[in-house]
Structures are given as C-alpha cells and as structure tokens.
C-alpha cells in the first residue's frame, strides 16, 4: 500500500520524511495528521493529530444545529469538512536531527500548540501547511508572522513548510535564515541552527498575562472602592 511506497522512498534516498496526510480509522471519522519515517523506512510511533481545526474548512461549528434547522444543508455542511481534533502533542524524535514540536497550518496561531511539546524537550518547531487555497500573499505572511512569534517565545528555531511557498527557516530570535517566496517552485536546503535554550515563557506559559490581568482587575476594584468611599464621605459631610 501507500505506506510501503513512502517507506521505500525514505529508505532508497536515505532521508527522514515528515509529511501530512488524512487518516480515516476503521471506527470512523477523519484526522489531519503528520507522520514521520526514518531513513531506514521505519515509521515513527509518534503521530501528530492537528489540534486546532479551521472553522468551515475542516469542521463546521454547530453542524448538527444547522442540519436540524435546514436539512438540505446537511450534505453541503459535510462537504465543508468533518475532521476531529487531536487532544495532545508530543515531539517527533528524528534520528540524528533532534526532537521536533509538530504543528499543522493554523496551529501556529495558538501558543499551546508549541509550548506543550517544547516542555517535553523539543529542540525545534516544525510546521507543515497546505496553503494552496490561499489566493493572495497576505494570509501567508500573517501565518508566517504567527509562526515566528512561536519561535521567539519558546526560544526554538522553526521550520515552516508549505506546498506553495513561504517555506522558511527561522532562528530562535525570529530572524528568517532561508526562505522560498510564495508560489516559488523549488527546494529549500539549509543547515539546522543550534537548538535554542529555555525562555521565561517556556517556564511560566500563559501565567504572566493572567497575572497582569489580575493586577489590572485588582487596581480597577481598588479604584471603584475609593470612588464609593469618597462619595459616602461627601454625603456625610453634606448631612453634617
């Protein structure tokens, strides 16, 4: 089958392959996944299932409600995508290369998509995307910008691969080291930069912004209490 074909390619070329495909398990459903095969043709036990699906591209929010209200829309809704999200993420251990945090497409928008595998010891970030349905370069640039932010906050170099351009290598400081422009046909070859270190964000995650929000909320409550206290004091002075 197709699994043997891919194993044969990896073994014949002596390279490690990481690629995306759609998994249709026997129990039903569909999953957008990333797989890895080593240079000896052996499949990795780690399979990444995309955690953050694109609304109306990979699933339809409240699909059952729409199907109930307007039954003729059922087939159209299912055609829009019926994928199930993954629940967790673990690094790919690629022989001789390091440990890679896998992401698919717009996973890069969400900090937890990279933070979870980085906390498990990932040395690099690896994002694969099918951007062929984008008609312009604006969305691609936005996606790259979000991916660069993931590299900066985790302190890990990023490899971003797309089938129609904006394939790039970004270092731990968010600087682009190598790149294929959108819709440019070619192969991007590069040496991996040193794996990044541990950042404050790796340690505390989303705790810092929540602490900032708590400080602001506490300040607002304190200000409100002062206003109320001053009004009561003013009324007492008037009554006196």
Short mmCIF file of C-alpha atoms in Angstrom, two decimals:
data_model
loop_
_atom_site.label_atom_id
_atom_site.label_comp_id
_atom_site.label_asym_id
_atom_site.label_seq_id
_atom_site.Cartn_x
_atom_site.Cartn_y
_atom_site.Cartn_z
CA UNK A 1 0.00 0.00 0.00
CA UNK A 2 0.93 3.66 0.18
CA UNK A 3 2.73 3.18 3.48
CA UNK A 4 5.20 0.82 1.81
CA UNK A 5 5.69 3.30 -1.04
CA UNK A 6 6.68 6.08 1.37
CA UNK A 7 8.90 3.73 3.37
CA UNK A 8 10.62 2.73 0.16
CA UNK A 9 11.26 6.37 -0.81
CA UNK A 10 12.80 7.18 2.58
CA UNK A 11 14.98 4.06 2.54
CA UNK A 12 16.08 4.44 -1.08
CA UNK A 13 17.01 8.12 -0.68
CA UNK A 14 18.44 7.68 2.81
CA UNK A 15 16.43 10.58 4.22
CA UNK A 16 13.95 11.18 7.01
CA UNK A 17 10.46 12.09 5.78
CA UNK A 18 7.89 14.15 7.66
CA UNK A 19 4.64 14.67 5.79
CA UNK A 20 0.96 15.35 6.25
CA UNK A 21 -1.96 13.16 5.25
CA UNK A 22 -5.54 12.35 6.24
CA UNK A 23 -6.21 9.37 8.48
CA UNK A 24 -9.54 7.52 8.23
CA UNK A 25 -9.58 4.99 11.09
CA UNK A 26 -11.81 1.93 10.87
CA UNK A 27 -14.01 3.20 13.68
CA UNK A 28 -14.89 6.21 11.54
CA UNK A 29 -14.04 9.88 11.46
CA UNK A 30 -11.15 11.73 9.84
CA UNK A 31 -7.97 13.27 11.20
CA UNK A 32 -5.47 15.73 9.75
CA UNK A 33 -2.13 14.22 10.76
CA UNK A 34 1.66 14.49 10.50
CA UNK A 35 3.74 11.32 10.19
CA UNK A 36 7.48 10.63 10.20
CA UNK A 37 9.58 7.89 8.58
CA UNK A 38 13.28 7.45 9.29
CA UNK A 39 15.94 6.88 6.64
CA UNK A 40 15.63 3.11 7.07
CA UNK A 41 11.95 3.23 6.16
CA UNK A 42 10.64 2.71 9.70
CA UNK A 43 7.54 4.68 10.68
CA UNK A 44 7.66 6.68 13.89
CA UNK A 45 5.30 5.63 16.66
CA UNK A 46 4.55 9.32 17.20
CA UNK A 47 1.72 10.64 15.02
CA UNK A 48 0.56 14.21 15.45
CA UNK A 49 -3.16 14.92 15.05
CA UNK A 50 -3.98 18.55 14.34
CA UNK A 51 -5.40 20.11 17.50
CA UNK A 52 -6.77 23.41 16.19
CA UNK A 53 -9.08 22.93 13.22
CA UNK A 54 -10.09 25.67 10.79
CA UNK A 55 -13.82 26.55 11.09
CA UNK A 56 -15.75 25.92 7.86
CA UNK A 57 -12.58 24.47 6.33
CA UNK A 58 -12.08 21.36 8.45
CA UNK A 59 -15.24 21.39 10.52
CA UNK A 60 -18.49 23.31 10.75
CA UNK A 61 -19.34 24.86 14.15
CA UNK A 62 -22.73 23.72 15.46
CA UNK A 63 -23.16 21.49 12.39
CA UNK A 64 -25.92 19.40 13.99
CA UNK A 65 -27.94 22.54 14.74
CA UNK A 66 -27.68 23.74 11.14
CA UNK A 67 -28.64 20.30 9.82
CA UNK A 68 -31.70 20.24 12.08
CA UNK A 69 -32.88 23.74 11.16
CA UNK A 70 -32.17 23.46 7.42
CA UNK A 71 -31.92 19.75 6.46
CA UNK A 72 -30.98 20.42 2.78
CA UNK A 73 -27.75 21.98 4.05
CA UNK A 74 -26.59 18.67 5.54
CA UNK A 75 -24.61 17.50 2.51
CA UNK A 76 -23.11 20.95 1.97
CA UNK A 77 -22.04 21.14 5.61
CA UNK A 78 -20.35 17.74 5.46
CA UNK A 79 -18.55 18.78 2.27
CA UNK A 80 -17.04 21.69 4.21
CA UNK A 81 -15.03 19.26 6.33
CA UNK A 82 -15.69 16.78 9.09
CA UNK A 83 -12.37 16.35 10.88
CA UNK A 84 -11.89 15.60 14.55
CA UNK A 85 -9.24 17.49 16.56
CA UNK A 86 -6.32 15.91 18.36
CA UNK A 87 -6.02 16.19 22.13
CA UNK A 88 -2.26 16.28 22.75
CA UNK A 89 1.10 16.83 21.11
CA UNK A 90 4.43 15.08 21.56
CA UNK A 91 7.81 15.72 19.89
CA UNK A 92 8.94 13.78 16.87
CA UNK A 93 12.32 12.23 17.65
CA UNK A 94 14.16 12.28 14.31
CA UNK A 95 17.37 10.25 14.34
CA UNK A 96 20.46 12.42 14.12
CA UNK A 97 18.45 15.64 13.88
CA UNK A 98 16.81 16.22 17.25
CA UNK A 99 13.33 16.49 18.75
CA UNK A 100 10.73 18.47 16.80
CA UNK A 101 7.47 20.03 18.01
CA UNK A 102 4.90 19.28 15.27
CA UNK A 103 2.24 21.74 14.13
CA UNK A 104 -0.13 21.85 11.17
CA UNK A 105 -1.24 25.02 9.40
CA UNK A 106 -3.02 27.39 11.79
CA UNK A 107 -1.87 25.53 14.87
CA UNK A 108 0.86 28.19 14.80
CA UNK A 109 -1.67 30.80 15.93
CA UNK A 110 -2.05 29.08 19.30
CA UNK A 111 0.84 29.23 21.81
CA UNK A 112 -0.12 25.93 23.46
CA UNK A 113 0.49 24.08 20.18
CA UNK A 114 4.23 24.67 20.50
CA UNK A 115 4.56 25.05 24.27
CA UNK A 116 3.35 21.55 25.13
CA UNK A 117 5.94 19.60 23.08
CA UNK A 118 8.68 22.11 23.95
CA UNK A 119 8.10 21.33 27.62
CA UNK A 120 8.62 17.68 26.68
CA UNK A 121 12.07 18.51 25.36
CA UNK A 122 11.57 19.57 21.73
CA UNK A 123 14.65 21.29 20.25
CA UNK A 124 12.92 22.72 17.17
CA UNK A 125 9.48 23.71 15.92
CA UNK A 126 8.18 22.09 12.72
CA UNK A 127 5.07 23.42 10.99
CA UNK A 128 3.59 21.98 7.78
CA UNK A 129 0.80 23.67 5.87
CA UNK A 130 -1.31 23.33 2.73
CA UNK A 131 -1.72 26.95 1.64
CA UNK A 132 -2.84 26.23 -1.92
CA UNK A 133 -6.33 27.53 -1.12
CA UNK A 134 -4.99 30.98 -0.26
CA UNK A 135 -5.44 33.33 -3.21
CA UNK A 136 -3.04 36.04 -2.05
CA UNK A 137 0.14 36.51 -0.09
CA UNK A 138 -1.36 38.47 2.81
CA UNK A 139 -2.68 35.46 4.70
CA UNK A 140 0.56 33.55 4.10
CA UNK A 141 2.58 36.43 5.55
CA UNK A 142 0.25 36.59 8.54
CA UNK A 143 0.68 32.88 9.13
CA UNK A 144 4.46 33.19 8.93
CA UNK A 145 4.38 36.09 11.39
CA UNK A 146 2.44 33.99 13.89
CA UNK A 147 4.88 31.11 13.41
CA UNK A 148 7.84 33.44 14.01
CA UNK A 149 6.25 34.54 17.28
CA UNK A 150 6.11 30.91 18.40
CA UNK A 151 9.85 30.63 17.72
CA UNK A 152 10.62 33.76 19.73
CA UNK A 153 8.50 32.94 22.76
CA UNK A 154 9.77 29.34 23.03
CA UNK A 155 13.36 30.17 22.03
CA UNK A 156 13.35 27.38 19.44
CA UNK A 157 14.26 27.57 15.73
CA UNK A 158 11.32 26.98 13.39
CA UNK A 159 10.97 25.16 10.08
CA UNK A 160 7.82 26.17 8.22
CA UNK A 161 6.96 24.11 5.15
CA UNK A 162 4.20 24.92 2.66
CA UNK A 163 3.30 23.38 -0.68
CA UNK A 164 3.02 26.73 -2.45
CA UNK A 165 5.68 28.89 -0.93
CA UNK A 166 6.64 30.71 2.23
CA UNK A 167 8.71 27.71 3.16
CA UNK A 168 11.29 29.09 5.56
CA UNK A 169 13.79 28.57 8.34
CA UNK A 170 13.55 30.95 11.30
CA UNK A 171 16.02 31.10 14.18
CA UNK A 172 15.19 31.37 17.88
CA UNK A 173 15.21 35.18 17.67
CA UNK A 174 12.60 35.21 14.89
CA UNK A 175 15.05 36.04 12.09
CA UNK A 176 14.49 34.42 8.70
CA UNK A 177 17.62 32.49 7.72
CA UNK A 178 16.33 30.91 4.49
CA UNK A 179 13.11 31.20 2.53
CA UNK A 180 11.17 30.29 -0.60
CA UNK A 181 8.81 33.09 -1.65
CA UNK A 182 5.07 32.41 -2.10
CA UNK A 183 4.30 30.37 -5.23
CA UNK A 184 8.01 29.91 -5.95
CA UNK A 185 8.83 26.40 -7.10
CA UNK A 186 11.96 24.93 -5.60
CA UNK A 187 13.64 23.05 -2.77
CA UNK A 188 14.97 24.79 0.34
CA UNK A 189 18.25 23.35 1.63
CA UNK A 190 19.84 24.54 4.88
CA UNK A 191 21.88 23.52 7.90
CA UNK A 192 19.95 23.41 11.15
CA UNK A 193 20.91 26.22 13.54
CA UNK A 194 21.77 25.34 17.14
CA UNK A 195 18.79 24.37 19.25
CA UNK A 196 17.57 27.25 21.40
CA UNK A 197 17.60 27.46 25.16
CA UNK A 198 14.79 27.78 27.70
CA UNK A 199 12.82 31.03 27.83
CA UNK A 200 10.73 32.55 30.59
CA UNK A 201 7.64 31.70 28.54
CA UNK A 202 8.67 28.03 28.44
CA UNK A 203 8.58 28.04 32.23
CA UNK A 204 5.52 30.14 33.05
CA UNK A 205 3.47 29.88 29.85
CA UNK A 206 0.31 31.95 29.96
CA UNK A 207 0.72 32.66 33.69
CA UNK A 208 2.33 36.08 33.14
CA UNK A 209 -0.52 37.65 31.10
CA UNK A 210 -3.04 36.25 33.57
CA UNK A 211 -1.08 37.83 36.42
CA UNK A 212 -1.08 41.14 34.53
CA UNK A 213 -4.83 40.86 34.06
CA UNK A 214 -5.27 40.10 37.77
CA UNK A 215 -3.21 43.18 38.72
CA UNK A 216 -5.29 45.38 36.41
CA UNK A 217 -8.53 43.91 37.78
CA UNK A 218 -7.36 44.47 41.36
CA UNK A 219 -6.46 48.07 40.51
CA UNK A 220 -9.91 48.64 38.99
CA UNK A 221 -11.62 47.20 42.07
CA UNK A 222 -9.47 49.36 44.36
CA UNK A 223 -10.30 52.46 42.30
CA UNK A 224 -14.01 51.64 42.41
CA UNK A 225 -13.90 51.19 46.19
CA UNK A 226 -12.13 54.54 46.57
CA UNK A 227 -14.79 56.27 44.44
CA UNK A 228 -17.58 54.71 46.54
CA UNK A 229 -15.81 55.64 49.79
CA UNK A 230 -15.30 59.25 48.62
CA UNK A 231 -18.98 59.57 47.66
CA UNK A 232 -20.09 58.28 51.06
CA UNK A 233 -17.69 60.65 52.78
CA UNK A 234 -19.05 63.57 50.73
CA UNK A 235 -22.66 62.70 51.65
CA UNK A 236 -21.80 62.52 55.36
CA UNK A 237 -20.14 65.93 55.19
CA UNK A 238 -23.23 67.37 53.46
CA UNK A 239 -25.56 65.87 56.08
CA UNK A 240 -23.39 67.33 58.85
#
